[in-house]
Amino acid sequence: MRVRARVEGTVQGVGFRPYVYRLSHELGLGGWVLNDSQGVLLEVEGGAHPVVEFFARLEAEAPPLALVERVVREDRLPEGDSEFTIRASPAAGRASAPITPDTATCEDCLRELFDPSNRRHRYPFINCTNCGPRFTIVRGVPYDRPLTTMAGFQMCADCRREYEDPANRRFHAQPNACPVCGPVVSLVGADGAPLGADTTSAAVADTTSAGAGTTSAGADTTSATADTISVAAGRLRAGAILAVKGIGGYHLACRADDEAAVAGLRGRKHREDKPFALMAATLEAAGELVALSALERELLAAPARPIVLARRRPDAGVAESVAPGADELGVMLPYSPLHHLLLADLGTALVLTSGNVSDEPIAFTDEDALARLAPLADLFLIHDRPIEIRTDDSVVRISAGRPFFVRRSRGSVPDSLPLPGGAARPLLACGAELKNTFCLARGERAWVSHHIGDLENYETLRSFTDGIEHFQRLFEVRPEVVAHDLHPEYLSTKYALEREDVRLIGVQHHHAHLAAALAEYDEPGPAVGVIYDGSGWGGDGTVWGGEILFGDGREFQRLGHLRPVPLPGGDRAVRQPWRMAAAWLNEAGCDTDEPLGEVDPARWRAVCELARGTDRRLAPLTSSVGRLFDAVAALCGLRTTTNYEGQAAIELERVARGEQQPYTIELAGDGTLDPRPLIRALADDVRRGEPVHALAARFHAGLAVATVEAACRAASTNSVDVVVLSGGVFLNRRLLAMVDRGLSERGLRVLVPRRLPPGDGGISFGQAAVTASQL
């Protein structure tokens, strides 16, 4: 018998064709296999029993990085094939085959990397079909070398033999290279001039033109590369700040245990308080910095290699300036050979933070890095393999016993997500303003982008538009419909409104949160949605952010919300939580004669007057739970101004300890959650000098109790048993755990985003789901 099969899913660049080749030879089957723009296409011919066994094993024994979503078979007439071959990819058609995310160096390559007898000993670009760069180097599909940034590097004879041998794990590994024919590293100063000429001259000489970094003697190049990295490690050891070109862009690095270096980096980067990420050489070394659960250890060591937020050990050997006052650290393990070598030579953990000034996108081209990072870095460790698209590190956190994304990017993008019901027309969803991602969808598949960042400046907006163009080209999606947020001043909305020859669909911010979670779980709805965040444009001209919704992917109702209060000064209140404290004290009828902390009395009085006024241009109404957190943090004396988004709420969560009697938030008959009793009780406790940890715990408990009651009432009234918890506030471990437990104990099913962030990084997928449903 002969069978043709279409294999869909993540099956390109992961060794799937050689796997099919080996399996067919083992079973004595003839036929062929090839990559095309839709995935893998194959035909097998032989006896009935071997063919049946082939398809029984095809998915079960697939390579570790493969993800088979569907196998569609079709019987064919036998052709008498007795040999099995791997055919060349045809000319690119309409792309639908998922591109594999960048993957951490595998154990086989690591063994070779540190084996002095191996020809790739200490070669910082070692890879195979089981590991290495993918998304950040690909320019088109099918995923073949000419359509990657490795196209300019001509393989030497040894690499070519590996690449063409189906029995070799580097068969058709598109970034395959070695010291003789592949990329090289160099060390340069902030002015771009080569450094360490006595030990790195050979490496520097070989980086004069991209794609030409070869020498006749591979051993000499390996030695020069090793020296270059050793010199860089030595400079780090001495306290230097190093800009390192990684997989998806540049990082800024320094010794994590060097207070002077870390404080210097913080000052240069204009990053006053926000914690830095760390990179530890091994899982054991990471365990000396943070207390790791089994699940956190699994996440750290996963091929995606995200930053994992975990509880800081009291004796963690890091400088105080790494994460001032924080009780957790963001730690990751090396995911490229260059990182492994640098960490091995250094012998201690590194601060490894995005190569940018605060609020800018990371640098990913050499020219941009030297221009923007020169004031921040003492020297640059660069290489001549181009990066096609910048990609930040992913960030994950464990809460309520489950992992979820704080930021979804490198290692997880561009894995596609199924779009329930499918999109009748190709569409683009532009996402939100903060923590922006965009989403392209065609048919039953949606591609959510890497983390773009906050669309607050030209550089980030350019990263957003460049990313859309890249995804449109990569997945051959030409949008006929564009979805956008309702906020008229979001740059993502303005971009959508400027697109020509498309149908525009506006999607309410919190409905998008609800729809994203339902679509992710393939839950048709309707369901209750508890959506708590900082802000989102409401349908009534106010700023929403504490919403109890009921709906599905197509439509929604607002069943309840936090009591609205003025937002004095608009966006300025986000950076100055004392303004929200003034607003809530006024709303609750509390004394506002004395300003909080060191707030200027005149400014305090002016803001209190603004909160009491009726001019909604200067003080729009908001139902934001995020702003309620800000107010409580300010009233507790924790934070009257912030240096990064969510800082006040993070610090309020950090100090909350123990089981405390909850403050009261009243639930009115119309679904309004009224925290005025909470504010009055909190103000009394502050005057009595109650400890801050107790105040914070009582607030969290009170909000959780009221949320559970509001959600249960909404679910009962509407005869549903599903509750979605989403929005950036649910990044709060303590609140999420209490609400999740309370709802589950009442017999409700709780859905929390897991493949996308609960914050605004998931908005674009929700916009796509709503738009597809409406189409």
mmCIF file with all atom_site columns, C-alpha atoms in Angstrom, residues 654-724:
data_model
loop_
_atom_site.group_PDB
_atom_site.id
_atom_site.type_symbol
_atom_site.label_atom_id
_atom_site.label_alt_id
_atom_site.label_comp_id
_atom_site.label_asym_id
_atom_site.label_entity_id
_atom_site.label_seq_id
_atom_site.pdbx_PDB_ins_code
_atom_site.Cartn_x
_atom_site.Cartn_y
_atom_site.Cartn_z
_atom_site.occupancy
_atom_site.B_iso_or_equiv
_atom_site.pdbx_formal_charge
_atom_site.auth_seq_id
_atom_site.auth_comp_id
_atom_site.auth_asym_id
_atom_site.auth_atom_id
_atom_site.pdbx_PDB_model_num
ATOM 1  C CA . ARG A 1 654 ? 5.484   42.046 49.025 1.00 0.00 ? 654 ARG A CA 1
ATOM 2  C CA . VAL A 1 655 ? 4.798   43.305 52.549 1.00 0.00 ? 655 VAL A CA 1
ATOM 3  C CA . ALA A 1 656 ? 1.500   41.442 53.093 1.00 0.00 ? 656 ALA A CA 1
ATOM 4  C CA . ARG A 1 657 ? 2.018   38.618 55.596 1.00 0.00 ? 657 ARG A CA 1
ATOM 5  C CA . GLY A 1 658 ? -0.088  36.245 57.619 1.00 0.00 ? 658 GLY A CA 1
ATOM 6  C CA . GLU A 1 659 ? -3.805  35.544 57.811 1.00 0.00 ? 659 GLU A CA 1
ATOM 7  C CA . GLN A 1 660 ? -5.735  38.695 58.697 1.00 0.00 ? 660 GLN A CA 1
ATOM 8  C CA . GLN A 1 661 ? -9.372  39.644 59.179 1.00 0.00 ? 661 GLN A CA 1
ATOM 9  C CA . PRO A 1 662 ? -10.442 41.100 55.813 1.00 0.00 ? 662 PRO A CA 1
ATOM 10 C CA . TYR A 1 663 ? -11.428 44.689 55.374 1.00 0.00 ? 663 TYR A CA 1
ATOM 11 C CA . THR A 1 664 ? -14.973 45.145 54.091 1.00 0.00 ? 664 THR A CA 1
ATOM 12 C CA . ILE A 1 665 ? -15.821 45.934 50.484 1.00 0.00 ? 665 ILE A CA 1
ATOM 13 C CA . GLU A 1 666 ? -19.573 46.176 50.138 1.00 0.00 ? 666 GLU A CA 1
ATOM 14 C CA . LEU A 1 667 ? -21.315 44.550 47.185 1.00 0.00 ? 667 LEU A CA 1
ATOM 15 C CA . ALA A 1 668 ? -24.333 46.595 46.143 1.00 0.00 ? 668 ALA A CA 1
ATOM 16 C CA . GLY A 1 669 ? -27.410 45.214 44.460 1.00 0.00 ? 669 GLY A CA 1
ATOM 17 C CA . ASP A 1 670 ? -26.388 46.722 41.119 1.00 0.00 ? 670 ASP A CA 1
ATOM 18 C CA . GLY A 1 671 ? -23.070 44.849 41.208 1.00 0.00 ? 671 GLY A CA 1
ATOM 19 C CA . THR A 1 672 ? -20.937 47.776 42.390 1.00 0.00 ? 672 THR A CA 1
ATOM 20 C CA . LEU A 1 673 ? -18.006 46.862 44.631 1.00 0.00 ? 673 LEU A CA 1
ATOM 21 C CA . ASP A 1 674 ? -17.744 49.713 47.127 1.00 0.00 ? 674 ASP A CA 1
ATOM 22 C CA . PRO A 1 675 ? -14.394 49.946 48.965 1.00 0.00 ? 675 PRO A CA 1
ATOM 23 C CA . ARG A 1 676 ? -15.274 53.051 50.954 1.00 0.00 ? 676 ARG A CA 1
ATOM 24 C CA . PRO A 1 677 ? -15.652 51.018 54.191 1.00 0.00 ? 677 PRO A CA 1
ATOM 25 C CA . LEU A 1 678 ? -12.233 49.533 53.492 1.00 0.00 ? 678 LEU A CA 1
ATOM 26 C CA . ILE A 1 679 ? -10.665 52.985 53.052 1.00 0.00 ? 679 ILE A CA 1
ATOM 27 C CA . ARG A 1 680 ? -12.197 54.259 56.293 1.00 0.00 ? 680 ARG A CA 1
ATOM 28 C CA . ALA A 1 681 ? -11.031 51.222 58.270 1.00 0.00 ? 681 ALA A CA 1
ATOM 29 C CA . LEU A 1 682 ? -7.573  51.414 56.719 1.00 0.00 ? 682 LEU A CA 1
ATOM 30 C CA . ALA A 1 683 ? -7.243  55.108 57.548 1.00 0.00 ? 683 ALA A CA 1
ATOM 31 C CA . ASP A 1 684 ? -8.200  54.365 61.182 1.00 0.00 ? 684 ASP A CA 1
ATOM 32 C CA . ASP A 1 685 ? -5.654  51.529 61.386 1.00 0.00 ? 685 ASP A CA 1
ATOM 33 C CA . VAL A 1 686 ? -2.924  53.763 59.952 1.00 0.00 ? 686 VAL A CA 1
ATOM 34 C CA . ARG A 1 687 ? -3.670  56.398 62.611 1.00 0.00 ? 687 ARG A CA 1
ATOM 35 C CA . ARG A 1 688 ? -3.465  53.708 65.316 1.00 0.00 ? 688 ARG A CA 1
ATOM 36 C CA . GLY A 1 689 ? -0.056  52.638 64.040 1.00 0.00 ? 689 GLY A CA 1
ATOM 37 C CA . GLU A 1 690 ? -1.031  49.119 62.978 1.00 0.00 ? 690 GLU A CA 1
ATOM 38 C CA . PRO A 1 691 ? 1.860   47.266 61.260 1.00 0.00 ? 691 PRO A CA 1
ATOM 39 C CA . VAL A 1 692 ? 1.982   47.664 57.497 1.00 0.00 ? 692 VAL A CA 1
ATOM 40 C CA . HIS A 1 693 ? 2.158   43.916 56.841 1.00 0.00 ? 693 HIS A CA 1
ATOM 41 C CA . ALA A 1 694 ? -1.204  43.494 58.581 1.00 0.00 ? 694 ALA A CA 1
ATOM 42 C CA . LEU A 1 695 ? -2.803  46.387 56.691 1.00 0.00 ? 695 LEU A CA 1
ATOM 43 C CA . ALA A 1 696 ? -1.647  44.964 53.362 1.00 0.00 ? 696 ALA A CA 1
ATOM 44 C CA . ALA A 1 697 ? -2.873  41.463 54.246 1.00 0.00 ? 697 ALA A CA 1
ATOM 45 C CA . ARG A 1 698 ? -6.293  42.788 55.330 1.00 0.00 ? 698 ARG A CA 1
ATOM 46 C CA . PHE A 1 699 ? -6.632  44.669 52.053 1.00 0.00 ? 699 PHE A CA 1
ATOM 47 C CA . HIS A 1 700 ? -5.783  41.626 49.940 1.00 0.00 ? 700 HIS A CA 1
ATOM 48 C CA . ALA A 1 701 ? -8.182  39.465 51.957 1.00 0.00 ? 701 ALA A CA 1
ATOM 49 C CA . GLY A 1 702 ? -10.986 42.010 51.696 1.00 0.00 ? 702 GLY A CA 1
ATOM 50 C CA . LEU A 1 703 ? -10.604 42.398 47.946 1.00 0.00 ? 703 LEU A CA 1
ATOM 51 C CA . ALA A 1 704 ? -10.507 38.616 47.496 1.00 0.00 ? 704 ALA A CA 1
ATOM 52 C CA . VAL A 1 705 ? -13.671 38.034 49.570 1.00 0.00 ? 705 VAL A CA 1
ATOM 53 C CA . ALA A 1 706 ? -15.611 40.698 47.666 1.00 0.00 ? 706 ALA A CA 1
ATOM 54 C CA . THR A 1 707 ? -14.380 39.412 44.304 1.00 0.00 ? 707 THR A CA 1
ATOM 55 C CA . VAL A 1 708 ? -15.412 35.837 45.051 1.00 0.00 ? 708 VAL A CA 1
ATOM 56 C CA . GLU A 1 709 ? -18.846 36.972 46.188 1.00 0.00 ? 709 GLU A CA 1
ATOM 57 C CA . ALA A 1 710 ? -19.377 39.200 43.126 1.00 0.00 ? 710 ALA A CA 1
ATOM 58 C CA . ALA A 1 711 ? -18.289 36.439 40.717 1.00 0.00 ? 711 ALA A CA 1
ATOM 59 C CA . CYS A 1 712 ? -20.418 33.791 42.419 1.00 0.00 ? 712 CYS A CA 1
ATOM 60 C CA . ARG A 1 713 ? -23.473 36.066 42.357 1.00 0.00 ? 713 ARG A CA 1
ATOM 61 C CA . ALA A 1 714 ? -22.930 36.780 38.640 1.00 0.00 ? 714 ALA A CA 1
ATOM 62 C CA . ALA A 1 715 ? -22.427 33.087 37.847 1.00 0.00 ? 715 ALA A CA 1
ATOM 63 C CA . SER A 1 716 ? -25.550 32.055 39.752 1.00 0.00 ? 716 SER A CA 1
ATOM 64 C CA . THR A 1 717 ? -27.724 34.769 38.207 1.00 0.00 ? 717 THR A CA 1
ATOM 65 C CA . ASN A 1 718 ? -26.640 33.774 34.709 1.00 0.00 ? 718 ASN A CA 1
ATOM 66 C CA . SER A 1 719 ? -26.560 29.982 35.310 1.00 0.00 ? 719 SER A CA 1
ATOM 67 C CA . VAL A 1 720 ? -22.920 29.425 34.330 1.00 0.00 ? 720 VAL A CA 1
ATOM 68 C CA . ASP A 1 721 ? -20.082 27.701 36.166 1.00 0.00 ? 721 ASP A CA 1
ATOM 69 C CA . VAL A 1 722 ? -17.025 29.225 34.422 1.00 0.00 ? 722 VAL A CA 1
ATOM 70 C CA . VAL A 1 723 ? -15.168 32.287 35.731 1.00 0.00 ? 723 VAL A CA 1
ATOM 71 C CA . VAL A 1 724 ? -12.243 33.911 33.919 1.00 0.00 ? 724 VAL A CA 1
#
